[in-house]
mmCIF file of C-alpha atoms in Angstrom:
data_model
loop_
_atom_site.group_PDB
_atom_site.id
_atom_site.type_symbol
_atom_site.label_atom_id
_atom_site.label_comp_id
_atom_site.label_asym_id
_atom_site.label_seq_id
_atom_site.Cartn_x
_atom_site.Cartn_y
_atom_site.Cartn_z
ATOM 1 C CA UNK A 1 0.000 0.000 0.000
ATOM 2 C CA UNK A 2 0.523 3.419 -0.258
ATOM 3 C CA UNK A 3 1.691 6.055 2.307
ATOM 4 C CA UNK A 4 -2.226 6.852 3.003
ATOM 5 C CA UNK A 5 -2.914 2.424 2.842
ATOM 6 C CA UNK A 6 -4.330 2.605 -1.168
ATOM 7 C CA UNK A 7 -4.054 -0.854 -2.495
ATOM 8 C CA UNK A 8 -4.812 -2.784 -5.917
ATOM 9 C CA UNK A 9 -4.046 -5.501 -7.291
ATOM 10 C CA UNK A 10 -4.989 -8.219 -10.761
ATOM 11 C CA UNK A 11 -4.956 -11.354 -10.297
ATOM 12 C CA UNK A 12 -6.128 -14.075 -12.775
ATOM 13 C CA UNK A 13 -7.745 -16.235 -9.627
ATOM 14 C CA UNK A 14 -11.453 -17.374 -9.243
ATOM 15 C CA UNK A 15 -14.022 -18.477 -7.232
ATOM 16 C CA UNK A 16 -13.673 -18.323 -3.448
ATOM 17 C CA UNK A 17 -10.105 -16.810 -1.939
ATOM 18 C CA UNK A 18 -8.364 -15.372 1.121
ATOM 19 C CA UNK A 19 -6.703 -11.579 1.616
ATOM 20 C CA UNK A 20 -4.566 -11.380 4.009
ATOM 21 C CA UNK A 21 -3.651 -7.949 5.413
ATOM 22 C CA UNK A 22 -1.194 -7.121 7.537
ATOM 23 C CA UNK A 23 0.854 -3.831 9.594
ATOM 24 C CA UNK A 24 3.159 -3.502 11.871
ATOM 25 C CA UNK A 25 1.609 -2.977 15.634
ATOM 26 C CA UNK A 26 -1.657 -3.660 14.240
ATOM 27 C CA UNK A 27 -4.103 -6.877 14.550
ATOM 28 C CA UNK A 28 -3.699 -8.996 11.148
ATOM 29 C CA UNK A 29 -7.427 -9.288 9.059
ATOM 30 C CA UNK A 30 -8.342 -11.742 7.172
ATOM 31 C CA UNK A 31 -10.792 -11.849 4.015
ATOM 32 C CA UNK A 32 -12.474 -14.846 3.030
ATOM 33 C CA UNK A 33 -14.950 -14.886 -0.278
ATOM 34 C CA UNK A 34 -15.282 -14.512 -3.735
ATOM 35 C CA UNK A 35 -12.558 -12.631 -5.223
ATOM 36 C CA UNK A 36 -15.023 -11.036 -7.796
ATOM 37 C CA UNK A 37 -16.481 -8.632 -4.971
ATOM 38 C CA UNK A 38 -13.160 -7.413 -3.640
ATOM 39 C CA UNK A 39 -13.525 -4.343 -5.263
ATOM 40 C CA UNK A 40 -13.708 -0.362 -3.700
ATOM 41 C CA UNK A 41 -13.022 -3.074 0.060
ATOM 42 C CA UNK A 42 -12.608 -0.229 3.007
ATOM 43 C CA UNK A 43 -10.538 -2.402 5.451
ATOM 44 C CA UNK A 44 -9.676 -0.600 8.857
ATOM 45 C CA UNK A 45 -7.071 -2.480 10.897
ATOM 46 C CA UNK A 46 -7.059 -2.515 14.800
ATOM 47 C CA UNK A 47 -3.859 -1.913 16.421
ATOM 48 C CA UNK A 48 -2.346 -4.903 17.905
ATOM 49 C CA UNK A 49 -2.242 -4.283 22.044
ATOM 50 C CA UNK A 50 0.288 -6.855 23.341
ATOM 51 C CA UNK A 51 0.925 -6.984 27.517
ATOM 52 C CA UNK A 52 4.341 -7.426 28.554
ATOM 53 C CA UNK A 53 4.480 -9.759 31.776
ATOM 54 C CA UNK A 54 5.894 -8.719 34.969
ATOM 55 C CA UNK A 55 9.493 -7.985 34.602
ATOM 56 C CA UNK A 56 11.991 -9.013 38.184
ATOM 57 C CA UNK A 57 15.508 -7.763 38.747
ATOM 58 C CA UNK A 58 16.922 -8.799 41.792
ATOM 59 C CA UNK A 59 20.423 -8.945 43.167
ATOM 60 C CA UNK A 60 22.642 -12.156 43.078
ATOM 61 C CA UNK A 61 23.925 -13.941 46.302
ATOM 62 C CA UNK A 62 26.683 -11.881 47.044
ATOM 63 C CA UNK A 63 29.508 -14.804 47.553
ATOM 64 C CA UNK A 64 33.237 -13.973 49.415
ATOM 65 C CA UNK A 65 35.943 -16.275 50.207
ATOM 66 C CA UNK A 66 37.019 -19.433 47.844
ATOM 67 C CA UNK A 67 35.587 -21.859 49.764
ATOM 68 C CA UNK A 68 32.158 -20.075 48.897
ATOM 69 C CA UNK A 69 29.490 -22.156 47.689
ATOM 70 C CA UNK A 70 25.741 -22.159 46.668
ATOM 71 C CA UNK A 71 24.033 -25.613 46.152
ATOM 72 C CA UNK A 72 20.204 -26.212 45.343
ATOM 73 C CA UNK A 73 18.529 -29.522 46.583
ATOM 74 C CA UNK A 74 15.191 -31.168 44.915
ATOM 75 C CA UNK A 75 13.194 -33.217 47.462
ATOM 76 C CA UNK A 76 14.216 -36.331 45.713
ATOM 77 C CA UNK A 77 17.856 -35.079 46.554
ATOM 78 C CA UNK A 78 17.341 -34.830 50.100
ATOM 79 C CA UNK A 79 15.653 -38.575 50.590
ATOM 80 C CA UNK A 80 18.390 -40.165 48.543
ATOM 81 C CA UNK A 81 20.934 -38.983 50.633
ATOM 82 C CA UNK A 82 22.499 -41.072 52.750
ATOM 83 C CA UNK A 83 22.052 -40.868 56.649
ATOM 84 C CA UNK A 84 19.523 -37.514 56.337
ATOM 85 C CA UNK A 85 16.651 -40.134 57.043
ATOM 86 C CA UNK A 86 14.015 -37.809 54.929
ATOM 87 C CA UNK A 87 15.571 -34.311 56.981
ATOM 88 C CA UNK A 88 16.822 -31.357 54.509
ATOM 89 C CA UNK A 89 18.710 -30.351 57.505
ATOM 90 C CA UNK A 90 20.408 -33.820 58.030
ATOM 91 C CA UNK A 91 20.882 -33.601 53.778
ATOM 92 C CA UNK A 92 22.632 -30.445 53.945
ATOM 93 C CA UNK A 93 24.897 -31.148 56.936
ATOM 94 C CA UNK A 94 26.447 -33.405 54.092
ATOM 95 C CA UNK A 95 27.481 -30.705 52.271
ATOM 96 C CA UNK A 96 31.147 -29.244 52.268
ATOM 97 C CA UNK A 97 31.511 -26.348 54.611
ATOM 98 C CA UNK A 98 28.700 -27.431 57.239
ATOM 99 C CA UNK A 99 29.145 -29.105 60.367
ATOM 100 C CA UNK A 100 27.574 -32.267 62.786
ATOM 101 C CA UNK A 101 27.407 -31.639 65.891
ATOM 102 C CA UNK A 102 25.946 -34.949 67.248
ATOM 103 C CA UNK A 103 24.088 -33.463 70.424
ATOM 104 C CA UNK A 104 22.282 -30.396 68.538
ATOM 105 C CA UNK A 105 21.524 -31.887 65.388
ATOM 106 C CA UNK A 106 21.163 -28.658 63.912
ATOM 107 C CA UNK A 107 22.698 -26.705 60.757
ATOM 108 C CA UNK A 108 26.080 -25.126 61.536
ATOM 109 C CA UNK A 109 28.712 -23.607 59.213
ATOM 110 C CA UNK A 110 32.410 -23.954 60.079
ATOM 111 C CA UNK A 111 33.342 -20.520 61.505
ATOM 112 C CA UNK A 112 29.657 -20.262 63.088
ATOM 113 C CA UNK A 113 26.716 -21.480 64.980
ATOM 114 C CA UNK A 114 23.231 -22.208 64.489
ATOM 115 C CA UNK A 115 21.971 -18.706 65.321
ATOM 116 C CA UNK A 116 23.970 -17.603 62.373
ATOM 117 C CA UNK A 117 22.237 -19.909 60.370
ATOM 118 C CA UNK A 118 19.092 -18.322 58.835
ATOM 119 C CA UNK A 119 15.670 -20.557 57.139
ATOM 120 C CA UNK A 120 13.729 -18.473 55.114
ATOM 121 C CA UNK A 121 10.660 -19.798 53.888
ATOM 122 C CA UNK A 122 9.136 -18.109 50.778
ATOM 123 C CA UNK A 123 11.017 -15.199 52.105
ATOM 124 C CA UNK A 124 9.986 -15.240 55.332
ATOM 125 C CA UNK A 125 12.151 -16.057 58.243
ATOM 126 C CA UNK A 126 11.506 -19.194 60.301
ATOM 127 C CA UNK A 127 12.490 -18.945 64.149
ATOM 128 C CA UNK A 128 11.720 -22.533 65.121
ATOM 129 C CA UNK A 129 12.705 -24.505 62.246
ATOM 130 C CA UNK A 130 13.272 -27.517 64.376
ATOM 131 C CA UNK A 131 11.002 -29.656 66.534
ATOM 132 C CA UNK A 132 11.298 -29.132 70.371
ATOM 133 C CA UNK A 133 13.470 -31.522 71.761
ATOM 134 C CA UNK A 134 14.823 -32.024 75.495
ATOM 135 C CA UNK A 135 18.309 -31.333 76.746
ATOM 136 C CA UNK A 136 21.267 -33.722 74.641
ATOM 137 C CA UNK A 137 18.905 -34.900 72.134
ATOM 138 C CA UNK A 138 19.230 -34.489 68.592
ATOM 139 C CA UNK A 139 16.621 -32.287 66.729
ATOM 140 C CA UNK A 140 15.426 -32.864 63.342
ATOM 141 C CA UNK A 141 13.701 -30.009 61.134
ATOM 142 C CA UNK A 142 9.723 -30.039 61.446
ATOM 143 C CA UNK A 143 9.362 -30.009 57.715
ATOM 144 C CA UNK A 144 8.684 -32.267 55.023
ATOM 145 C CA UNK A 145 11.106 -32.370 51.932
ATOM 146 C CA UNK A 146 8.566 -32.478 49.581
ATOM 147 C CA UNK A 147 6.563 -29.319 51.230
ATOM 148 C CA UNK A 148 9.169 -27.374 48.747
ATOM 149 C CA UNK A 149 9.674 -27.182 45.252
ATOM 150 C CA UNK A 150 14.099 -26.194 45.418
ATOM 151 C CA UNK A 151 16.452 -25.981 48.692
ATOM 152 C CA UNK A 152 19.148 -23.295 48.148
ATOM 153 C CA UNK A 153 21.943 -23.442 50.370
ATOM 154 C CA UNK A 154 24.860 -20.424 51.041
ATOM 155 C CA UNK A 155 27.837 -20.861 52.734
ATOM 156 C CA UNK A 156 30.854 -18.332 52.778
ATOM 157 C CA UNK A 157 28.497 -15.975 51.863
ATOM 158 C CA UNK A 158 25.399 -13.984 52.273
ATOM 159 C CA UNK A 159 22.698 -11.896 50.064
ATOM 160 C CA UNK A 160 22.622 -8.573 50.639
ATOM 161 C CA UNK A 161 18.468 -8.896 50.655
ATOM 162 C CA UNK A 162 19.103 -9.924 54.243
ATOM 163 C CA UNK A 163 21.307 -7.232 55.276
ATOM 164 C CA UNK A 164 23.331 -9.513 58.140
ATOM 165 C CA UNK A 165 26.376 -10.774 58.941
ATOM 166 C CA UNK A 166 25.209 -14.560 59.033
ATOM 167 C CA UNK A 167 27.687 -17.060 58.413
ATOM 168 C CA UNK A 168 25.030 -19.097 55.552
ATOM 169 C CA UNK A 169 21.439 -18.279 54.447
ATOM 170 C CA UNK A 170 18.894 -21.743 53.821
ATOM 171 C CA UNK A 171 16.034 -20.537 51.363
ATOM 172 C CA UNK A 172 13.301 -22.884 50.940
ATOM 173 C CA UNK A 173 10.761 -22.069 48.117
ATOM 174 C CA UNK A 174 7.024 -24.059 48.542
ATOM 175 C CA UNK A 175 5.613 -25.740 45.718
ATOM 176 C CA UNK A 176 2.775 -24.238 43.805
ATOM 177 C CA UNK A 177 -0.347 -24.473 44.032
ATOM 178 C CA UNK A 178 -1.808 -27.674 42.278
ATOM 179 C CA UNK A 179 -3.787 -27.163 38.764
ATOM 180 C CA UNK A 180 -5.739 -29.754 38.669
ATOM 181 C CA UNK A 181 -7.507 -32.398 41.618
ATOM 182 C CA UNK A 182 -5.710 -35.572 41.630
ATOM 183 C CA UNK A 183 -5.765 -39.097 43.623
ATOM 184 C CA UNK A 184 -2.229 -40.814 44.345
ATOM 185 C CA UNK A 185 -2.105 -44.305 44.771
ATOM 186 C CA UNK A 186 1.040 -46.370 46.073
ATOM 187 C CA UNK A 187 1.649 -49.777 46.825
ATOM 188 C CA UNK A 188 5.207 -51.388 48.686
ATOM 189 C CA UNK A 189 6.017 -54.474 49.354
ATOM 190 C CA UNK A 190 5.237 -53.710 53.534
ATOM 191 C CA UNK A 191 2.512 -51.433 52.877
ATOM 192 C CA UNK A 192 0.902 -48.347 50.945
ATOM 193 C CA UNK A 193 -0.215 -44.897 50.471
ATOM 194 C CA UNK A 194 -3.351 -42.897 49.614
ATOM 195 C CA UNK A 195 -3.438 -39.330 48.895
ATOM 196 C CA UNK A 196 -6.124 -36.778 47.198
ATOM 197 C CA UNK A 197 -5.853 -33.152 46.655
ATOM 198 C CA UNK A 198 -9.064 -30.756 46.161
ATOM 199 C CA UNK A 199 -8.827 -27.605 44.189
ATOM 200 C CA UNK A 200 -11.074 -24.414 44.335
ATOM 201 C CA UNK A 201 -10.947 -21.185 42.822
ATOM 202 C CA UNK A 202 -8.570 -19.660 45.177
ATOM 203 C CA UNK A 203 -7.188 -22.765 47.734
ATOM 204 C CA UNK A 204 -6.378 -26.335 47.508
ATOM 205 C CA UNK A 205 -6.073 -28.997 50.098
ATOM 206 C CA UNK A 206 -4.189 -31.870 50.141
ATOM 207 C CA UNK A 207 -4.302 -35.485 52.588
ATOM 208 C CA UNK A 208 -2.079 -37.749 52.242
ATOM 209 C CA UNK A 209 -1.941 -41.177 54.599
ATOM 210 C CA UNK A 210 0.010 -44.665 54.655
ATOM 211 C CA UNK A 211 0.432 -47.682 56.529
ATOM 212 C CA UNK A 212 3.189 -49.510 56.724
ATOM 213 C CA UNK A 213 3.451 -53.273 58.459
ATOM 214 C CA UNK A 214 7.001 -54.971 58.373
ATOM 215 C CA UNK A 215 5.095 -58.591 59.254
ATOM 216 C CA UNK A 216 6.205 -59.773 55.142
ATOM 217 C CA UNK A 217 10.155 -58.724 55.729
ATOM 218 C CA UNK A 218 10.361 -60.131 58.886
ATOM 219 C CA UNK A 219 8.555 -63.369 57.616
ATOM 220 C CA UNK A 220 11.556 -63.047 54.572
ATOM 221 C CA UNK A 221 14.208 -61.900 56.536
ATOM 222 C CA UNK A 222 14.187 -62.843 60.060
ATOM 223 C CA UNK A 223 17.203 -61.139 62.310
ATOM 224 C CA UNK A 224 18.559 -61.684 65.478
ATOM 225 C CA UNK A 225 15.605 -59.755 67.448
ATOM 226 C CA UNK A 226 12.598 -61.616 68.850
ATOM 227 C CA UNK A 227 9.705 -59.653 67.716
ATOM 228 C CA UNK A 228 6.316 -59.746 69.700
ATOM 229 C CA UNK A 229 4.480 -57.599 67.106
ATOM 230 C CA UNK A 230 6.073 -56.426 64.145
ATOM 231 C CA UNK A 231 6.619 -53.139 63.652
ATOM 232 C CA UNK A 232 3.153 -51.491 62.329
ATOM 233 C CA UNK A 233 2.283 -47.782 62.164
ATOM 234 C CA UNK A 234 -0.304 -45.669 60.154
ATOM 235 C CA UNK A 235 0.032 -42.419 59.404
#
């Protein structure tokens, strides 16, 4: 077209076509009939309104020291570990630059102590992280694994976005929210689990249960200790 949008055009082409126009920064139209009646065609385009998502700039973790390290855990990371029993603090006290202390049981950092250990939890801190416990004993944290979508760990190092001297920072980000309802069904050799998750227009709820009964791998593999009962728990 022209600088005012004139058009024309010959074409040798019958019966039933398409015309296709088409600007920049306005919607594309579309013309669908017999080409013998697209003549004197007024054609007024709309312009094209396109909405730019939400745009985030944040800081990186500020990191000093060589020995500094981030390292992000999935839940499946943190039960596969060896000796963290299901714990994402027992998982990260794996990790190089952390520290067990057999009668806390709680995250330290070489060069520090627990208090200078911060949990965050969707950016909020967490105070009590761990489950009371008396005098001597060891503590475990009083969440599940799978409660969070990614662990990321700091050591040797803080973000600024916390504005502290702390000797490590633990962030844990929480899943999202379910799209869909959904049943889970598993079955184990000594037991199995039953879960169901309810969505509505603005909350979800999830239950989850399992029973477990060690009577088969006893009766399989019997061991040195007389049981009464074996062991049998629902939760």
């Amino acid at each position: 077209s022209n600088n005012i949008g004139e058009f024309s055009f010959t074409t040798t082409e019958k019966g039933t076509q398409t015309l296709v126009i088409s600007y920049l920064a306005y919607e594309t139209h579309t013309m669908i009939g017999d080409v013998s009646y697209m003549k004197n065609v007024i054609i007024e385009l709309k312009e094209d309104v396109s909405a730019l998502d939400a745009v985030v700039l944040s800081a990186g973790t500020f990191s000093a020291g060589d020995n500094s390290k981030v390292n992000a855990l999935k839940p499946l990371d943190v039960v596969t570990t060896a000796s963290a029993l299901g714990d994402f603090v027992g998982a990260l006290q794996t990790l190089p630059g952390t520290s067990t202390v057999a009668e806390d049981g709680r995250l330290f950092v070489r060069g520090g102590d627990a208090n200078e250990t911060q949990i965050f939890i969707d950016g909020i801190r967490v105070f009590t992280p761990y489950t009371p416990t008396t005098n001597n004993a060891p503590t475990r944290g009083r969440y599940s694994p799978f409660l969070f979508d990614g662990i990321t760990f700091s050591t040797g190092g803080y973000s600024a976005e916390y504005g502290q001297a702390l000797s490590s920072v633990l962030l844990l980000n929480t899943v999202n929210e379910p799209d869909q309802e959904k049943t889970d069904i598993g079955i184990m050799s000594v037991g199995a689990t039953l879960g169901n998750t309810q969505k509505w227009k603005q909350s979800s709820l999830s239950v989850n249960g399992s029973y477990i009964n060690l009577a088969p791998y006893v009766a399989l593999f019997p061991d040195r200790n007389d049981w009464k009962k074996p062991f049998e728990t629902f939760a």
